[in-house]
Structures are given as C-alpha cells and as structure tokens.
Amino acid sequence: MNVKRYFAPTAREALRALKEALGPDAIVLSNRAVEGGVEILALPGEAVGALQAANRAAVVARAGGEVRPAAVEMPAAAARSADDADFRVSLSALAASAARNASRPVAQPAAEPGTVVRAFNPPRIETADYALRSRDGVLRAAAAAQTAARPAPSGPAVFSGRAARSDADEFGSARVRELQETNTRLMAELTGIRGMIERQLAGFAWGETRRQAPARAAMLGELLEAGFSAAIARKLVEAVHEDADRIEAREAVGAALDRLMRACASDEDLLDRGGVYALVGPTGVGKTTTTAKLAARCVVRHGAGRLALITTDGYRIGAQEQLRIYGRILGVPVFSVRDAADLRQTLAGLRNKHMVLIDTMGMSQRDRMVAEQAAMLSGAGDVRRLLLLNATARGDTLDDVVRAYAGGDLAGCIFTKVDEAASLAPALDVAVRHELDIRYLTNGQRVPEDLHLPNRAYLLHRALREHGSASPWHLQGDEAGMLLAAGGA
C-alpha cells in the first residue's frame, strides 16, 4: 500500500501538491496540523481497486484455487487547470474513477500461500457525546479513564472487566440522574409559566366581564365570598343578562340555584315508604341525636310498634346507652350489633317492622374503615344510607366527605348544625354538584323539635346572604378576579 505524505504551510497548498502528484481521484487518509504547517497522508485512487483485487486473490488462494495474472493498467490522471477548485474533494470524480477501475481487469501477482491481505479500515472518529449514546462506548470510555488514572504496573497488566463495567454503570447512572433533575426543573419552570399565563388570561377575562356585564361580575364576587365554589358560581351567573341591574341579577341567581337544588318537601318519601336506613358521617356530626329525632317522627306517624333501632357504635363510650335511653323514652326496642353477620341476623328478625334506623360509628372520611362500614351495610341486605353533612364545615371538607361515602345506596343527605353555620353556601354547593337529595335540616339538640324539612326560601336566604362592607370576608374591587385567577378558574 503506497501511502504518501505531503507537507505544506497551508492545507490549500498541500492539497494542490497532492492533486498534482496523485490526481483528483486521490484518497485522503488523514490531515493534521504539525509544526510549520499541515501534513496530509493520501493514497492514489487506483489503490482501492488493487486492494480489493488482492483481497479476492487471497481468498481464492486459501480455497486452493489459482489466480491468473492480469495486466495492470494504471489510468493516467487528466491534466487539470490550476484555476480549478484545488482543495475540493470531487465525489463524482471519485465515483467515476471507482466505476472505471471496477470495469477494467487488474493484474495481480499470484498470492503467496499463507498471505492474508486485510482491507484498509480508516480510523473511527468519535464525538465527545458518542460514549453517552452507546453502552459499548461507555464501557470503553470508563476503562480508558480507569487505566489512565492508575499507575502503570511493573508486571503484566491485568484488565478487570467487572470494575470497568461498574465504573461505566456509575457514570451512566449519574448521567441519568442529571438528566432527570434537568427535566424536573424544566417541567417546574413550564408549569410556572403556564400558571402565570392562565392567571393573566383570567385577569383579562375578569376585566372584560366587569366592563360588559357589571352586575354579573358583582354577583360572581358575592357568590365566591358566600362560600360557593368557582364552578357553581360561574354556572349560576350565566343566568344573569349583561344589561341586568343588581336586583335582577340576585333574582336570576336565586332562581337558578332553586332549580338546581333537590330539596324534599315532605316525609312521604322517607317515613311513609319505610325501609332500613343507616345514618353515616364523620365523627361529631350528630348521628345519634338525628337518629332519635327521626325515630320520634316515625313514632308520631306510625306508632312505636312499627319501628326498631340498631346501633353499631361500640367504640364511643356511652353511645349505645344514649340510644337506649332514647328508645326507652319512645318505647322503641334498641338492638346492638358487632359485625356484618350479627347485623344480617338482627335485620332478619325485624322484617315485620315498617322502619329500622341504624346508628353507625363515626369516623374520619379518610379512615379505611369507611369502606369496611359500607361493605358491612351493603352485605346486610337492602340498607340505604343517609349522609349527615356538617353545615359549619368548609366546602372542600364537605366535598371530601361526600366522595368518601358516595355510592349507589346513598339515599340523600341531612344538613346538621345549621344554627351554627354562618352561611349554607358550602353545603348547598356540595349537594348541588353531587346531586344529593336534601332530606332534613337540624338546628339544635332538642328531640324531636330541632328536625325540619328543607325550606327552599330559607336555604336560598341563608346561602345568598350578602356580607357587610365592614366584614373581613367581603371582597373588594378586583379581589374576586384575583381569586379566580389564583385558582385557575
């Protein structure tokens, strides 16, 4: 293989000398900057064909064949002008030359036995990040770094593939962690940018609403400060016309809320129909007292012999005794059960009763025993549940309670502690969004006087009551728009 070296002060001059000596079809093997100029190593274009023919001859010789000698023809390089592009590599000329060489017979000397001619493989040039994209590259880079960092041993060197693989794995893991941290930062920044844009757009929309429909914007602010969620508040103000005044806006919102409420106006659906009802809800919501109030109403309408009480609350001290006292006052039998099998057996013995009320144990809506309690009640037969909602709680808390106790056997809800609540907007909002039937309201401890059917006018009044201007909860100016923008509404 006739590799020639060309040296010149510049790459242009070295390429010009190379082309003058080897022709435009020469193959450049390498070029590098050296002291005093540039060094280029090159092969004649015909050398590729010669190497290929020699390789074929060696293969035939190893197979026991004979290679016929052929005349060697060296194509003369055409003379070119000095004004031609002297430093350009002409791929078309190279391709044409390769085609000519392939079509011409090339004479090769007889291959000597045992001679192996290997095709020329130019050195592979790898970029800095190539090792990150190939596991083999990672292993090679780690092994090279480990070898360079260690002192040269005096004896024969022993390569530890396991150590190199371990170092490569650590390097790759560090790189993966770095990329994950970068992605996390980028996602956080994108989320912040998105939130900022959404708040800006919400602010623009609020300003446009205040200009086009001031009464609608004012009512939206009142609903938010009363305790309604942004979703229900927007739905209610859709009923307000753009040119409506303040009074017309309040009437339109009240009518829209009245249409969405599912308030029961009589006892017929519950007490007159009868059945088995379990009162469920969080701790301290008033289940035992409400059970006694419903029992008193049922006794008045149907008599004590048509009713039975069951308690499953074996956790709270005095819970069962409290219900037994109410039962003795009303003349109603009270049964205590411990598990699902006991409940099924007790209900089977009370099939002739018009109504059976079950007082359950109170627990947090996040307690896993809520699901166990629902499974026990559903497995006991046709048991319907009445969910008690504390009217003094926040809307998000009530929403959490309803999601925990939701199910197909939920027969409705009862608002408790209505007398202690500043506004009924959060409770009404939850009942409307989850489409719950409002069965009763309780506003005190007296049995049975403080149990009432839901009055629509009273509920609307308590929910839409406006805060005074001196109230710290009153929204001023653009604060309603800022609240909507902060909540992404």
Short mmCIF file of C-alpha atoms in Angstrom, two decimals:
data_model
loop_
_atom_site.label_atom_id
_atom_site.label_comp_id
_atom_site.label_asym_id
_atom_site.label_seq_id
_atom_site.Cartn_x
_atom_site.Cartn_y
_atom_site.Cartn_z
CA MET A 1 0.00 0.00 0.00
CA ASN A 2 1.72 3.17 -1.27
CA VAL A 3 0.78 5.84 1.30
CA LYS A 4 2.33 9.20 0.50
CA ARG A 5 2.92 12.17 2.77
CA TYR A 6 2.51 15.78 1.71
CA PHE A 7 3.61 18.75 3.78
CA ALA A 8 2.95 22.44 3.12
CA PRO A 9 2.48 25.64 5.11
CA THR A 10 -1.28 25.61 4.42
CA ALA A 11 -3.92 22.98 3.70
CA ARG A 12 -4.64 24.58 0.31
CA GLU A 13 -1.04 24.17 -0.82
CA ALA A 14 -0.79 20.63 0.49
CA LEU A 15 -3.98 19.63 -1.37
CA ARG A 16 -2.70 21.26 -4.58
CA ALA A 17 0.55 19.26 -4.36
CA LEU A 18 -1.43 16.07 -3.62
CA LYS A 19 -3.66 16.55 -6.68
CA GLU A 20 -0.72 17.32 -8.94
CA ALA A 21 1.03 14.11 -7.82
CA LEU A 22 -1.87 11.65 -7.44
CA GLY A 23 -4.62 13.24 -9.48
CA PRO A 24 -8.12 14.39 -8.46
CA ASP A 25 -9.16 10.81 -7.53
CA ALA A 26 -6.71 10.52 -4.67
CA ILE A 27 -7.99 9.30 -1.30
CA VAL A 28 -7.09 11.46 1.71
CA LEU A 29 -6.41 9.25 4.73
CA SER A 30 -5.71 11.94 7.34
CA ASN A 31 -4.69 15.53 7.78
CA ARG A 32 -3.29 17.19 10.86
CA ALA A 33 -1.56 20.37 11.91
CA VAL A 34 2.15 19.91 12.62
CA GLU A 35 4.91 22.29 13.44
CA GLY A 36 5.47 24.54 10.48
CA GLY A 37 2.34 23.68 8.50
CA VAL A 38 -0.09 20.90 7.60
CA GLU A 39 0.61 17.20 6.97
CA ILE A 40 -1.65 15.11 4.68
CA LEU A 41 -1.47 11.33 4.13
CA ALA A 42 -3.08 10.08 0.89
CA LEU A 43 -3.40 7.07 -1.43
CA PRO A 44 -3.82 7.00 -5.20
CA GLY A 45 -7.38 6.36 -6.33
CA GLU A 46 -6.35 3.12 -8.05
CA ALA A 47 -5.14 1.68 -4.76
CA VAL A 48 -8.68 0.87 -3.65
CA GLY A 49 -9.31 -1.39 -6.64
CA ALA A 50 -5.94 -3.01 -6.22
CA LEU A 51 -6.62 -3.75 -2.56
CA GLN A 52 -9.99 -5.27 -3.41
CA ALA A 53 -8.49 -7.48 -6.12
CA ALA A 54 -5.68 -8.56 -3.83
CA ASN A 55 -8.19 -9.48 -1.16
CA ARG A 56 -10.18 -11.59 -3.62
CA ALA A 57 -7.00 -13.30 -4.78
CA ALA A 58 -6.02 -14.14 -1.22
CA VAL A 59 -9.43 -15.69 -0.58
CA VAL A 60 -9.14 -17.83 -3.72
CA ALA A 61 -5.62 -18.89 -2.76
CA ARG A 62 -6.80 -20.02 0.66
CA ALA A 63 -9.54 -22.06 -1.01
CA GLY A 64 -6.94 -23.88 -3.15
CA GLY A 65 -7.67 -22.06 -6.37
CA GLU A 66 -5.29 -20.31 -8.71
CA VAL A 67 -5.24 -16.68 -9.62
CA ARG A 68 -4.48 -15.80 -13.19
CA PRO A 69 -2.15 -12.90 -13.67
CA ALA A 70 -3.56 -9.97 -15.49
CA ALA A 71 -2.07 -6.89 -16.94
CA VAL A 72 -2.00 -3.91 -14.68
CA GLU A 73 -3.26 -0.76 -16.23
CA MET A 74 -2.67 2.50 -14.47
CA PRO A 75 -5.06 5.17 -15.70
CA ALA A 76 -3.37 8.44 -16.25
CA ALA A 77 -4.79 11.38 -14.40
CA ALA A 78 -6.19 14.01 -16.70
CA ALA A 79 -4.42 17.32 -16.64
CA ARG A 80 -6.42 19.99 -14.95
CA SER A 81 -6.10 23.68 -14.85
CA ALA A 82 -4.56 25.39 -11.79
CA ASP A 83 -7.61 27.62 -11.63
CA ASP A 84 -9.77 24.61 -10.80
CA ALA A 85 -11.00 24.12 -7.23
CA ASP A 86 -7.73 22.78 -5.92
CA PHE A 87 -8.84 21.92 -2.44
CA ARG A 88 -12.29 20.44 -3.11
CA VAL A 89 -12.95 16.71 -2.90
CA SER A 90 -14.94 15.69 -6.01
CA LEU A 91 -17.23 12.85 -5.06
CA SER A 92 -18.46 12.49 -8.62
CA ALA A 93 -14.92 12.12 -9.97
CA LEU A 94 -14.11 9.58 -7.30
CA ALA A 95 -17.25 7.61 -8.13
CA ALA A 96 -16.45 7.68 -11.84
CA SER A 97 -12.91 6.53 -11.20
CA ALA A 98 -14.11 3.70 -8.99
CA ALA A 99 -16.50 2.60 -11.74
CA ARG A 100 -13.72 2.67 -14.35
CA ASN A 101 -11.40 0.69 -12.15
CA ALA A 102 -14.06 -1.91 -11.45
CA SER A 103 -14.72 -2.39 -15.19
CA ARG A 104 -11.05 -2.79 -16.12
CA PRO A 105 -9.10 -6.03 -15.48
CA VAL A 106 -6.45 -5.57 -12.86
CA ALA A 107 -3.41 -7.78 -12.88
CA GLN A 108 -2.41 -9.16 -9.52
CA PRO A 109 0.60 -11.28 -8.70
CA ALA A 110 -0.01 -14.80 -7.53
CA ALA A 111 -0.89 -14.81 -3.89
CA GLU A 112 1.68 -16.43 -1.70
CA PRO A 113 0.40 -19.25 0.48
CA GLY A 114 -0.50 -18.08 3.95
CA THR A 115 -0.60 -14.40 2.95
CA VAL A 116 -3.65 -12.56 4.25
CA VAL A 117 -4.45 -9.15 2.83
CA ARG A 118 -6.83 -7.12 5.00
CA ALA A 119 -8.93 -4.29 3.66
CA PHE A 120 -7.93 -0.85 4.88
CA ASN A 121 -10.17 0.49 7.66
CA PRO A 122 -9.70 4.20 8.27
CA PRO A 123 -9.61 5.27 11.94
CA ARG A 124 -13.03 5.92 13.52
CA ILE A 125 -13.51 9.45 14.73
CA GLU A 126 -15.93 9.63 17.69
CA THR A 127 -17.53 12.76 19.06
CA ALA A 128 -17.43 13.63 22.75
CA ASP A 129 -21.00 12.53 23.39
CA TYR A 130 -20.78 9.28 21.42
CA ALA A 131 -19.96 7.30 24.55
CA LEU A 132 -23.18 8.51 26.13
CA ARG A 133 -25.20 7.05 23.27
CA SER A 134 -23.62 3.60 23.19
CA ARG A 135 -23.15 1.18 26.05
CA ASP A 136 -20.02 -0.19 24.43
CA GLY A 137 -18.73 3.36 24.15
CA VAL A 138 -19.48 3.92 27.81
CA LEU A 139 -17.53 0.79 28.74
CA ARG A 140 -14.56 1.80 26.59
CA ALA A 141 -14.53 5.34 27.98
CA ALA A 142 -14.72 4.11 31.56
CA ALA A 143 -11.96 1.54 31.01
CA ALA A 144 -9.70 4.11 29.37
CA ALA A 145 -10.28 6.61 32.18
CA GLN A 146 -9.57 3.94 34.79
CA THR A 147 -6.39 2.85 33.02
CA ALA A 148 -5.15 6.43 32.68
CA ALA A 149 -5.79 7.17 36.34
CA ARG A 150 -3.87 4.12 37.62
CA PRO A 151 -0.04 3.94 37.67
CA ALA A 152 1.50 1.54 35.21
CA PRO A 153 2.18 -1.82 36.89
CA SER A 154 5.66 -3.31 36.79
CA GLY A 155 4.38 -6.79 35.94
CA PRO A 156 1.96 -7.90 33.26
CA ALA A 157 -1.20 -5.79 33.17
CA VAL A 158 -4.48 -7.47 34.09
CA PHE A 159 -7.72 -5.87 32.84
CA SER A 160 -10.72 -6.07 35.16
CA GLY A 161 -13.86 -6.05 33.04
CA ARG A 162 -16.09 -6.13 36.10
CA ALA A 163 -14.51 -2.98 37.54
CA ALA A 164 -14.79 -1.19 34.21
CA ARG A 165 -18.42 -2.19 33.89
CA SER A 166 -19.11 -0.97 37.44
CA ASP A 167 -17.49 2.38 36.74
CA ALA A 168 -19.43 2.66 33.49
CA ASP A 169 -22.69 1.87 35.26
CA GLU A 170 -21.97 4.52 37.88
CA PHE A 171 -21.16 7.01 35.16
CA GLY A 172 -24.37 6.18 33.27
CA SER A 173 -26.46 6.37 36.45
CA ALA A 174 -25.03 9.75 37.30
CA ARG A 175 -25.80 10.95 33.79
CA VAL A 176 -29.38 9.64 34.04
CA ARG A 177 -29.88 11.36 37.40
CA GLU A 178 -28.56 14.59 35.98
CA LEU A 179 -30.98 14.38 33.04
CA GLN A 180 -33.89 13.60 35.36
CA GLU A 181 -33.08 16.59 37.55
CA THR A 182 -32.86 18.78 34.48
CA ASN A 183 -36.23 17.53 33.23
CA THR A 184 -37.78 18.16 36.64
CA ARG A 185 -36.51 21.74 36.66
CA LEU A 186 -37.77 22.31 33.13
CA MET A 187 -41.22 20.92 33.97
CA ALA A 188 -41.41 23.13 37.07
CA GLU A 189 -40.48 26.17 35.02
CA LEU A 190 -43.02 25.30 32.32
CA THR A 191 -45.71 24.78 34.95
CA GLY A 192 -44.93 28.16 36.46
CA ILE A 193 -45.06 29.83 33.06
CA ARG A 194 -48.37 28.14 32.28
CA GLY A 195 -49.87 29.23 35.60
CA MET A 196 -48.70 32.78 35.04
CA ILE A 197 -50.27 32.86 31.57
CA GLU A 198 -53.53 31.39 32.89
CA ARG A 199 -53.69 34.00 35.66
CA GLN A 200 -53.03 36.76 33.17
CA LEU A 201 -55.78 35.49 30.87
CA ALA A 202 -58.19 35.10 33.79
CA GLY A 203 -57.44 38.67 34.83
CA PHE A 204 -58.13 39.92 31.31
CA ALA A 205 -61.40 37.95 31.19
CA TRP A 206 -62.46 39.36 34.58
CA GLY A 207 -61.77 42.91 33.42
CA GLU A 208 -63.78 42.31 30.25
CA THR A 209 -66.67 40.85 32.29
CA ARG A 210 -66.71 43.89 34.59
CA ARG A 211 -66.92 46.21 31.61
CA GLN A 212 -69.57 44.34 29.65
CA ALA A 213 -71.73 42.91 32.50
CA PRO A 214 -71.03 44.69 35.80
CA ALA A 215 -73.98 43.10 37.61
CA ARG A 216 -72.84 39.63 36.61
CA ALA A 217 -69.32 40.36 37.87
CA ALA A 218 -70.69 41.71 41.16
CA MET A 219 -72.83 38.61 41.70
CA LEU A 220 -69.88 36.36 40.93
CA GLY A 221 -67.92 38.10 43.67
CA GLU A 222 -70.80 37.72 46.14
CA LEU A 223 -71.14 34.01 45.41
CA LEU A 224 -67.43 33.43 45.94
CA GLU A 225 -67.36 35.28 49.25
CA ALA A 226 -70.51 33.41 50.39
CA GLY A 227 -68.67 30.08 50.03
CA PHE A 228 -69.75 28.74 46.63
CA SER A 229 -67.14 27.01 44.50
CA ALA A 230 -65.92 28.74 41.36
CA ALA A 231 -67.58 26.09 39.16
CA ILE A 232 -71.07 26.58 40.66
CA ALA A 233 -70.61 30.37 40.86
CA ARG A 234 -69.84 30.60 37.14
CA LYS A 235 -72.78 28.32 36.35
CA LEU A 236 -75.18 30.45 38.40
CA VAL A 237 -74.11 33.82 36.94
CA GLU A 238 -74.72 32.51 33.43
CA ALA A 239 -78.40 33.21 34.14
CA VAL A 240 -77.66 36.95 34.60
CA HIS A 241 -78.10 39.12 31.49
CA GLU A 242 -75.40 41.60 30.57
CA ASP A 243 -77.72 44.61 30.97
CA ALA A 244 -79.31 43.42 34.25
CA ASP A 245 -79.12 45.56 37.38
CA ARG A 246 -78.14 44.39 40.87
CA ILE A 247 -81.66 43.32 41.95
CA GLU A 248 -82.37 41.47 38.71
CA ALA A 249 -79.03 39.71 39.00
CA ARG A 250 -79.80 38.43 42.52
CA GLU A 251 -83.23 37.21 41.44
CA ALA A 252 -81.77 35.40 38.42
CA VAL A 253 -79.09 33.70 40.55
CA GLY A 254 -81.66 32.69 43.20
CA ALA A 255 -83.94 31.18 40.56
CA ALA A 256 -81.05 29.27 39.01
CA LEU A 257 -79.97 27.88 42.39
CA ASP A 258 -83.56 26.92 43.23
CA ARG A 259 -83.76 24.88 40.02
CA LEU A 260 -80.54 23.03 40.85
CA MET A 261 -81.50 22.16 44.44
CA ARG A 262 -83.05 18.76 45.17
CA ALA A 263 -84.88 19.51 48.44
CA CYS A 264 -87.57 17.13 49.70
CA ALA A 265 -90.72 18.95 50.79
CA SER A 266 -92.45 16.14 52.76
CA ASP A 267 -91.86 13.00 54.85
CA GLU A 268 -93.70 10.76 52.42
CA ASP A 269 -90.68 9.52 50.52
CA LEU A 270 -88.80 8.53 53.67
CA LEU A 271 -91.04 7.93 56.68
CA ASP A 272 -94.17 6.81 54.85
CA ARG A 273 -92.35 4.46 52.49
CA GLY A 274 -90.30 2.92 55.30
CA GLY A 275 -87.35 0.60 54.99
CA VAL A 276 -83.94 0.21 56.59
CA TYR A 277 -81.83 3.40 56.81
CA ALA A 278 -78.31 3.78 58.23
CA LEU A 279 -77.15 7.24 59.30
CA VAL A 280 -73.48 7.67 58.37
CA GLY A 281 -70.99 10.51 58.54
CA PRO A 282 -67.82 11.78 60.23
CA THR A 283 -67.29 11.91 63.97
CA GLY A 284 -69.31 14.51 65.86
CA VAL A 285 -71.71 15.33 63.06
CA GLY A 286 -74.75 14.36 65.20
CA LYS A 287 -75.76 10.89 64.04
CA THR A 288 -77.14 9.57 67.34
CA THR A 289 -79.23 12.68 68.06
CA THR A 290 -80.53 12.77 64.47
CA THR A 291 -81.45 9.07 64.72
CA ALA A 292 -83.53 9.83 67.82
CA LYS A 293 -85.22 12.77 66.04
CA LEU A 294 -86.17 10.62 63.04
CA ALA A 295 -87.39 7.87 65.39
CA ALA A 296 -89.65 10.34 67.18
CA ARG A 297 -91.14 11.50 63.87
CA CYS A 298 -91.76 7.90 62.82
CA VAL A 299 -93.41 7.07 66.15
CA VAL A 300 -95.74 10.04 65.79
CA ARG A 301 -96.79 8.96 62.28
CA HIS A 302 -96.81 5.15 62.55
CA GLY A 303 -96.54 4.20 66.24
CA ALA A 304 -93.72 2.73 68.35
CA GLY A 305 -94.53 -0.85 67.37
CA ARG A 306 -93.62 -0.20 63.73
CA LEU A 307 -90.08 1.00 64.46
CA ALA A 308 -86.81 -0.55 65.69
CA LEU A 309 -83.39 0.99 66.40
CA ILE A 310 -79.97 -0.62 65.87
CA THR A 311 -76.60 0.71 66.96
CA THR A 312 -73.20 -0.41 65.63
CA ASP A 313 -71.24 2.14 67.65
CA GLY A 314 -69.24 0.07 70.09
CA TYR A 315 -66.28 2.45 70.11
CA ARG A 316 -67.59 5.68 71.66
CA ILE A 317 -68.16 5.47 75.41
CA GLY A 318 -71.86 5.73 76.24
CA ALA A 319 -73.03 5.73 72.62
CA GLN A 320 -75.19 2.63 72.95
CA GLU A 321 -76.56 3.73 76.31
CA GLN A 322 -77.53 7.11 74.87
CA LEU A 323 -79.57 5.47 72.11
CA ARG A 324 -81.14 3.03 74.61
CA ILE A 325 -82.32 5.99 76.70
CA TYR A 326 -84.00 7.49 73.64
CA GLY A 327 -85.53 4.07 72.89
CA ARG A 328 -87.00 3.76 76.39
CA ILE A 329 -88.46 7.26 76.15
CA LEU A 330 -90.08 6.45 72.79
CA GLY A 331 -91.00 2.87 73.66
CA VAL A 332 -88.91 1.51 70.79
CA PRO A 333 -86.65 -1.59 71.04
CA VAL A 334 -82.90 -0.98 70.60
CA PHE A 335 -80.51 -3.69 69.36
CA SER A 336 -76.73 -3.72 69.42
CA VAL A 337 -74.70 -5.47 66.69
CA ARG A 338 -70.97 -6.10 66.34
CA ASP A 339 -70.36 -7.27 62.76
CA ALA A 340 -72.00 -7.95 59.41
CA ALA A 341 -73.26 -11.41 60.38
CA ASP A 342 -74.85 -10.06 63.55
CA LEU A 343 -76.45 -7.24 61.55
CA ARG A 344 -77.92 -9.64 58.99
CA GLN A 345 -79.34 -11.83 61.73
CA THR A 346 -80.87 -8.86 63.56
CA LEU A 347 -82.43 -7.43 60.39
CA ALA A 348 -83.89 -10.83 59.54
CA GLY A 349 -85.73 -10.81 62.85
CA LEU A 350 -87.08 -7.28 62.20
CA ARG A 351 -88.66 -7.97 58.81
CA ASN A 352 -92.12 -7.07 60.12
CA LYS A 353 -91.08 -3.54 61.14
CA HIS A 354 -92.12 -0.59 58.99
CA MET A 355 -88.82 1.22 59.54
CA VAL A 356 -85.45 0.32 61.02
CA LEU A 357 -82.93 3.07 61.80
CA ILE A 358 -79.24 2.17 62.23
CA ASP A 359 -76.92 4.45 64.20
CA THR A 360 -73.36 3.87 62.95
CA MET A 361 -69.96 4.63 64.41
CA GLY A 362 -68.44 7.97 63.48
CA MET A 363 -65.05 8.01 61.77
CA SER A 364 -62.92 10.29 59.65
CA GLN A 365 -63.70 10.32 55.94
CA ARG A 366 -60.06 9.38 55.35
CA ASP A 367 -60.26 6.31 57.57
CA ARG A 368 -60.05 2.98 55.71
CA MET A 369 -62.82 1.69 57.99
CA VAL A 370 -65.30 3.79 55.96
CA ALA A 371 -65.08 1.25 53.14
CA GLU A 372 -65.44 -1.62 55.62
CA GLN A 373 -68.54 0.02 57.11
CA ALA A 374 -70.09 0.46 53.65
CA ALA A 375 -69.35 -3.19 52.83
CA MET A 376 -70.97 -4.34 56.08
CA LEU A 377 -74.14 -2.34 55.40
CA SER A 378 -74.42 -3.38 51.77
CA GLY A 379 -73.87 -7.02 52.70
CA ALA A 380 -76.70 -6.94 55.25
CA GLY A 381 -79.41 -6.59 52.64
CA ASP A 382 -81.47 -3.68 51.36
CA VAL A 383 -79.94 -0.97 53.55
CA ARG A 384 -79.96 2.63 52.35
CA ARG A 385 -77.65 5.26 53.80
CA LEU A 386 -78.36 8.85 54.84
CA LEU A 387 -75.23 11.03 54.88
CA LEU A 388 -75.03 13.73 57.54
CA LEU A 389 -73.15 16.89 56.50
CA ASN A 390 -71.94 19.47 59.00
CA ALA A 391 -73.14 22.84 57.71
CA THR A 392 -70.31 24.64 59.54
CA ALA A 393 -67.57 22.84 57.57
CA ARG A 394 -65.68 24.24 54.59
CA GLY A 395 -66.78 23.31 51.12
CA ASP A 396 -63.65 21.31 50.30
CA THR A 397 -64.04 19.33 53.53
CA LEU A 398 -67.66 18.51 52.71
CA ASP A 399 -66.63 17.54 49.20
CA ASP A 400 -64.09 15.14 50.67
CA VAL A 401 -66.77 13.61 52.91
CA VAL A 402 -69.21 13.07 50.04
CA ARG A 403 -66.54 11.39 47.90
CA ALA A 404 -65.65 9.04 50.79
CA TYR A 405 -69.27 7.99 51.44
CA ALA A 406 -70.53 8.04 47.84
CA GLY A 407 -72.34 5.01 46.46
CA GLY A 408 -75.48 3.78 44.79
CA ASP A 409 -77.19 3.10 48.12
CA LEU A 410 -76.90 6.74 49.25
CA ALA A 411 -80.50 7.93 49.72
CA GLY A 412 -79.69 11.60 50.36
CA CYS A 413 -78.16 13.91 52.94
CA ILE A 414 -79.13 15.77 56.10
CA PHE A 415 -77.65 19.17 56.98
CA THR A 416 -76.76 19.30 60.68
CA LYS A 417 -75.77 22.24 62.89
CA VAL A 418 -77.49 24.70 60.58
CA ASP A 419 -77.93 27.10 63.50
CA GLU A 420 -74.14 27.28 63.96
CA ALA A 421 -73.28 27.95 60.30
CA ALA A 422 -72.60 31.50 59.09
CA SER A 423 -73.62 30.51 55.53
CA LEU A 424 -75.22 27.46 53.94
CA ALA A 425 -73.48 28.11 50.62
CA PRO A 426 -70.75 25.42 51.03
CA ALA A 427 -73.27 22.71 52.00
CA LEU A 428 -75.66 23.65 49.18
CA ASP A 429 -72.78 23.80 46.72
CA VAL A 430 -71.72 20.23 47.57
CA ALA A 431 -75.30 18.93 47.43
CA VAL A 432 -75.86 20.54 44.02
CA ARG A 433 -72.60 19.34 42.48
CA HIS A 434 -73.07 15.76 43.70
CA GLU A 435 -76.85 15.78 43.01
CA LEU A 436 -77.81 14.80 46.56
CA ASP A 437 -81.38 14.91 47.84
CA ILE A 438 -81.62 17.18 50.88
CA ARG A 439 -83.87 15.27 53.29
CA TYR A 440 -83.80 17.25 56.55
CA LEU A 441 -82.15 20.11 58.42
CA THR A 442 -81.22 20.04 62.11
CA ASN A 443 -80.64 23.23 64.09
CA GLY A 444 -80.32 22.17 67.72
CA GLN A 445 -80.23 19.38 70.32
CA ARG A 446 -83.94 19.14 71.09
CA VAL A 447 -85.68 15.89 70.19
CA PRO A 448 -87.73 15.94 68.01
CA GLU A 449 -88.31 19.72 67.70
CA ASP A 450 -85.00 20.59 66.01
CA LEU A 451 -85.50 18.41 62.92
CA HIS A 452 -87.06 20.22 59.93
CA LEU A 453 -87.87 19.59 56.31
CA PRO A 454 -85.76 21.74 53.95
CA ASN A 455 -87.44 25.04 53.15
CA ARG A 456 -86.25 26.36 49.80
CA ALA A 457 -86.75 30.03 50.60
CA TYR A 458 -84.84 29.63 53.87
CA LEU A 459 -81.99 27.78 52.18
CA LEU A 460 -81.68 30.43 49.46
CA HIS A 461 -81.73 33.23 52.01
CA ARG A 462 -79.03 31.60 54.14
CA ALA A 463 -76.87 30.80 51.11
CA LEU A 464 -77.11 34.14 49.28
CA ARG A 465 -76.93 36.42 52.29
CA GLU A 466 -74.51 39.23 51.45
CA HIS A 467 -71.62 40.10 53.75
CA GLY A 468 -71.50 43.65 55.03
CA SER A 469 -68.88 46.04 53.71
CA ALA A 470 -67.18 46.02 57.12
CA SER A 471 -66.81 42.23 57.12
CA PRO A 472 -63.22 40.99 56.72
CA TRP A 473 -64.57 38.35 54.32
CA HIS A 474 -66.04 40.94 51.94
CA LEU A 475 -64.23 41.05 48.58
CA GLN A 476 -63.18 44.50 47.42
CA GLY A 477 -62.68 45.66 43.84
CA ASP A 478 -60.79 43.19 41.71
CA GLU A 479 -60.24 40.70 44.54
CA ALA A 480 -62.83 38.32 43.08
CA GLY A 481 -60.95 38.32 39.78
CA MET A 482 -57.68 37.73 41.60
CA LEU A 483 -59.30 34.82 43.47
CA LEU A 484 -60.49 33.27 40.23
CA ALA A 485 -57.08 33.80 38.61
CA ALA A 486 -55.24 32.27 41.58
CA GLY A 487 -57.50 29.23 41.47
CA GLY A 488 -57.07 28.84 37.71
CA ALA A 489 -60.81 29.27 37.23
#
